[in-house]
PDB file of C-alpha atoms in Angstrom:
ATOM      1  CA  UNK A   1     -96.898  55.794  87.681  1.00 48.00           C
ATOM      2  CA  UNK A   2     -98.173  52.114  85.480  1.00 51.00           C
ATOM      3  CA  UNK A   3     -96.165  50.462  88.829  1.00 44.00           C
ATOM      4  CA  UNK A   4     -98.524  52.486  90.900  1.00 49.00           C
ATOM      5  CA  UNK A   5    -101.524  52.045  88.851  1.00 42.00           C
ATOM      6  CA  UNK A   6    -100.956  48.085  88.633  1.00 41.00           C
ATOM      7  CA  UNK A   7    -100.430  47.926  92.298  1.00 40.00           C
ATOM      8  CA  UNK A   8    -103.570  49.604  93.247  1.00 39.00           C
ATOM      9  CA  UNK A   9    -105.862  47.776  91.019  1.00 44.00           C
ATOM     10  CA  UNK A  10    -103.807  44.412  92.207  1.00 41.00           C
ATOM     11  CA  UNK A  11    -104.729  46.069  96.146  1.00 38.00           C
ATOM     12  CA  UNK A  12    -108.182  46.579  95.023  1.00 41.00           C
ATOM     13  CA  UNK A  13    -108.836  43.439  93.571  1.00 37.00           C
ATOM     14  CA  UNK A  14    -107.395  41.480  96.287  1.00 38.00           C
ATOM     15  CA  UNK A  15    -109.932  43.359  98.782  1.00 35.00           C
ATOM     16  CA  UNK A  16    -112.680  42.576  96.383  1.00 38.00           C
ATOM     17  CA  UNK A  17    -111.870  38.967  95.764  1.00 38.00           C
ATOM     18  CA  UNK A  18    -111.536  38.213  99.482  1.00 38.00           C
ATOM     19  CA  UNK A  19    -114.918  40.335 100.440  1.00 41.00           C
ATOM     20  CA  UNK A  20    -116.940  38.201  98.037  1.00 41.00           C
ATOM     21  CA  UNK A  21    -115.546  35.081  98.520  1.00 40.00           C
ATOM     22  CA  UNK A  22    -118.059  34.252 101.381  1.00 44.00           C
ATOM     23  CA  UNK A  23    -120.235  32.183  99.409  1.00 52.00           C
ATOM     24  CA  UNK A  24    -117.221  29.886  98.498  1.00 66.00           C
ATOM     25  CA  UNK A  25    -117.013  29.431 102.511  1.00 93.00           C
ATOM     26  CA  UNK A  26    -118.636  26.337 103.960  1.00 96.00           C
ATOM     27  CA  UNK A  27    -122.075  27.957 105.840  1.00 98.00           C
ATOM     28  CA  UNK A  28    -122.407  26.141 109.088  1.00 98.00           C
ATOM     29  CA  UNK A  29    -125.776  24.796 110.436  1.00 98.00           C
ATOM     30  CA  UNK A  30    -124.821  25.274 113.781  1.00 97.00           C
ATOM     31  CA  UNK A  31    -123.120  28.653 113.705  1.00 97.00           C
ATOM     32  CA  UNK A  32    -125.384  30.058 110.449  1.00 98.00           C
ATOM     33  CA  UNK A  33    -128.140  28.531 109.892  1.00 98.00           C
ATOM     34  CA  UNK A  34    -129.833  27.754 113.406  1.00 97.00           C
ATOM     35  CA  UNK A  35    -129.735  30.873 114.661  1.00 97.00           C
ATOM     36  CA  UNK A  36    -131.609  32.173 111.960  1.00 97.00           C
ATOM     37  CA  UNK A  37    -134.577  29.459 112.342  1.00 95.00           C
ATOM     38  CA  UNK A  38    -134.658  30.090 115.923  1.00 94.00           C
ATOM     39  CA  UNK A  39    -135.061  33.911 115.472  1.00 95.00           C
ATOM     40  CA  UNK A  40    -137.686  33.991 112.360  1.00 94.00           C
ATOM     41  CA  UNK A  41    -139.113  30.324 111.938  1.00 92.00           C
ATOM     42  CA  UNK A  42    -139.349  28.548 115.551  1.00 90.00           C
ATOM     43  CA  UNK A  43    -142.534  30.543 116.573  1.00 87.00           C
ATOM     44  CA  UNK A  44    -144.864  28.573 114.371  1.00 86.00           C
ATOM     45  CA  UNK A  45    -142.683  25.800 113.233  1.00 87.00           C
ATOM     46  CA  UNK A  46    -142.032  23.788 116.355  1.00 85.00           C
ATOM     47  CA  UNK A  47    -142.752  20.310 118.195  1.00 79.00           C
ATOM     48  CA  UNK A  48    -145.405  21.843 120.362  1.00 74.00           C
ATOM     49  CA  UNK A  49    -149.240  20.659 119.463  1.00 63.00           C
ATOM     50  CA  UNK A  50    -151.302  23.465 118.188  1.00 58.00           C
ATOM     51  CA  UNK A  51    -153.560  25.339 120.478  1.00 48.00           C
ATOM     52  CA  UNK A  52    -151.886  28.896 121.855  1.00 46.00           C
ATOM     53  CA  UNK A  53    -151.255  30.799 118.805  1.00 44.00           C
ATOM     54  CA  UNK A  54    -150.325  29.606 115.643  1.00 46.00           C
ATOM     55  CA  UNK A  55    -148.370  26.130 115.104  1.00 48.00           C
ATOM     56  CA  UNK A  56    -147.810  24.253 111.993  1.00 55.00           C
ATOM     57  CA  UNK A  57    -147.003  21.488 113.787  1.00 58.00           C
ATOM     58  CA  UNK A  58    -146.002  20.365 110.069  1.00 70.00           C
ATOM     59  CA  UNK A  59    -142.394  20.082 110.840  1.00 77.00           C
ATOM     60  CA  UNK A  60    -139.951  22.015 113.498  1.00 85.00           C
ATOM     61  CA  UNK A  61    -136.876  23.759 113.239  1.00 89.00           C
ATOM     62  CA  UNK A  62    -135.842  23.154 116.761  1.00 87.00           C
ATOM     63  CA  UNK A  63    -133.074  20.697 115.772  1.00 91.00           C
ATOM     64  CA  UNK A  64    -131.453  19.353 112.763  1.00 96.00           C
ATOM     65  CA  UNK A  65    -133.249  15.638 112.398  1.00 93.00           C
ATOM     66  CA  UNK A  66    -136.899  17.215 112.596  1.00 90.00           C
ATOM     67  CA  UNK A  67    -135.947  20.376 110.049  1.00 93.00           C
ATOM     68  CA  UNK A  68    -134.483  17.577 107.861  1.00 95.00           C
ATOM     69  CA  UNK A  69    -137.584  14.401 108.059  1.00 91.00           C
ATOM     70  CA  UNK A  70    -139.771  17.637 106.927  1.00 89.00           C
ATOM     71  CA  UNK A  71    -143.601  17.412 106.819  1.00 85.00           C
ATOM     72  CA  UNK A  72    -145.880  14.612 106.343  1.00 82.00           C
ATOM     73  CA  UNK A  73    -145.895  15.601 102.753  1.00 85.00           C
ATOM     74  CA  UNK A  74    -142.448  15.516 102.413  1.00 90.00           C
ATOM     75  CA  UNK A  75    -139.173  17.005 102.834  1.00 93.00           C
ATOM     76  CA  UNK A  76    -138.616  20.439 103.000  1.00 94.00           C
ATOM     77  CA  UNK A  77    -135.169  20.452 102.446  1.00 97.00           C
ATOM     78  CA  UNK A  78    -132.987  18.775  99.276  1.00 98.00           C
ATOM     79  CA  UNK A  79    -129.695  18.931  99.911  1.00 98.00           C
ATOM     80  CA  UNK A  80    -127.809  20.091  97.646  1.00 98.00           C
ATOM     81  CA  UNK A  81    -130.542  21.524  95.510  1.00 98.00           C
ATOM     82  CA  UNK A  82    -132.051  24.851  96.795  1.00 98.00           C
ATOM     83  CA  UNK A  83    -133.893  25.073  93.695  1.00 97.00           C
ATOM     84  CA  UNK A  84    -136.237  22.341  94.161  1.00 97.00           C
ATOM     85  CA  UNK A  85    -136.495  22.720  98.233  1.00 97.00           C
ATOM     86  CA  UNK A  86    -139.355  24.439  99.747  1.00 95.00           C
ATOM     87  CA  UNK A  87    -138.099  26.000 102.482  1.00 95.00           C
ATOM     88  CA  UNK A  88    -136.085  27.892  99.998  1.00 97.00           C
ATOM     89  CA  UNK A  89    -138.991  28.735  97.486  1.00 97.00           C
ATOM     90  CA  UNK A  90    -140.463  29.623 100.325  1.00 95.00           C
ATOM     91  CA  UNK A  91    -138.088  32.064 102.020  1.00 96.00           C
ATOM     92  CA  UNK A  92    -136.746  33.740  98.425  1.00 96.00           C
ATOM     93  CA  UNK A  93    -140.332  34.091  97.771  1.00 94.00           C
ATOM     94  CA  UNK A  94    -140.604  31.954  94.683  1.00 95.00           C
ATOM     95  CA  UNK A  95    -144.158  31.239  95.909  1.00 93.00           C
ATOM     96  CA  UNK A  96    -147.695  32.328  96.655  1.00 91.00           C
ATOM     97  CA  UNK A  97    -147.416  35.766  98.486  1.00 90.00           C
ATOM     98  CA  UNK A  98    -149.399  33.701 101.390  1.00 88.00           C
ATOM     99  CA  UNK A  99    -146.692  31.218 101.597  1.00 88.00           C
ATOM    100  CA  UNK A 100    -143.847  33.197 102.050  1.00 91.00           C
ATOM    101  CA  UNK A 101    -141.770  32.595 105.074  1.00 93.00           C
ATOM    102  CA  UNK A 102    -141.411  33.861 107.601  1.00 93.00           C
ATOM    103  CA  UNK A 103    -145.172  34.201 108.075  1.00 87.00           C
ATOM    104  CA  UNK A 104    -146.200  37.763 108.250  1.00 84.00           C
ATOM    105  CA  UNK A 105    -142.855  39.015 109.027  1.00 87.00           C
ATOM    106  CA  UNK A 106    -141.514  39.937 105.722  1.00 88.00           C
ATOM    107  CA  UNK A 107    -138.918  38.969 103.771  1.00 93.00           C
ATOM    108  CA  UNK A 108    -135.929  37.709 105.424  1.00 95.00           C
ATOM    109  CA  UNK A 109    -132.592  39.873 105.813  1.00 96.00           C
ATOM    110  CA  UNK A 110    -130.877  39.556 102.305  1.00 97.00           C
ATOM    111  CA  UNK A 111    -127.749  38.115 104.385  1.00 97.00           C
ATOM    112  CA  UNK A 112    -129.941  35.758 105.884  1.00 98.00           C
ATOM    113  CA  UNK A 113    -131.788  34.288 102.662  1.00 97.00           C
ATOM    114  CA  UNK A 114    -128.526  33.884 101.036  1.00 97.00           C
ATOM    115  CA  UNK A 115    -126.937  31.702 103.823  1.00 98.00           C
ATOM    116  CA  UNK A 116    -129.646  29.338 103.884  1.00 98.00           C
ATOM    117  CA  UNK A 117    -129.383  29.258 100.149  1.00 98.00           C
ATOM    118  CA  UNK A 118    -125.803  28.174 100.278  1.00 98.00           C
ATOM    119  CA  UNK A 119    -126.122  26.210 102.801  1.00 98.00           C
ATOM    120  CA  UNK A 120    -128.334  23.673 100.834  1.00 98.00           C
ATOM    121  CA  UNK A 121    -126.465  24.070  97.950  1.00 98.00           C
ATOM    122  CA  UNK A 122    -123.594  22.569  99.784  1.00 98.00           C
ATOM    123  CA  UNK A 123    -125.498  19.751 101.001  1.00 98.00           C
ATOM    124  CA  UNK A 124    -127.130  20.886 104.168  1.00 98.00           C
ATOM    125  CA  UNK A 125    -125.028  19.213 106.518  1.00 98.00           C
ATOM    126  CA  UNK A 126    -125.260  19.248 109.951  1.00 98.00           C
ATOM    127  CA  UNK A 127    -121.746  20.926 110.726  1.00 97.00           C
TER     128      UNK A 127
END
C-alpha cells in the first residue's frame, strides 16, 4: 500500500512539475511574442503616420528593432528587467488606468502577459 501511494505521489509530482515548468523554458520572440504584439498592439503602435484612426507613432511593434528602439522618450523594454520596463508595467496594469495596454481592449490574457514578462526577464532576445 505504501509503495502504491509513493508511486502515485511521484507520478502526480512529475506531471505537476512538467506542467508548471513552462516558466523556465525559453520564450521565443518570433513564435511567442511577435504574434501577441501583432494581435493586440499593431493597430495603434505601427510605423504609419497618424491620420486615419489612432496611431501613437511613438514606437512600432512591427519588428524587433523598432520595438527595442522605443520612443522619443526612451526605451520601453529593458532586457532582463521587467519591473523597470514600461511595456511590462503597461501590460500588467502597474500604471494609471488610462495608460494600461492594450488600449480600450481590456487586459491581455494572463498567458500572454506572462509570456511577455518572461521574455523580457530572459533578456528580450531576438529569437
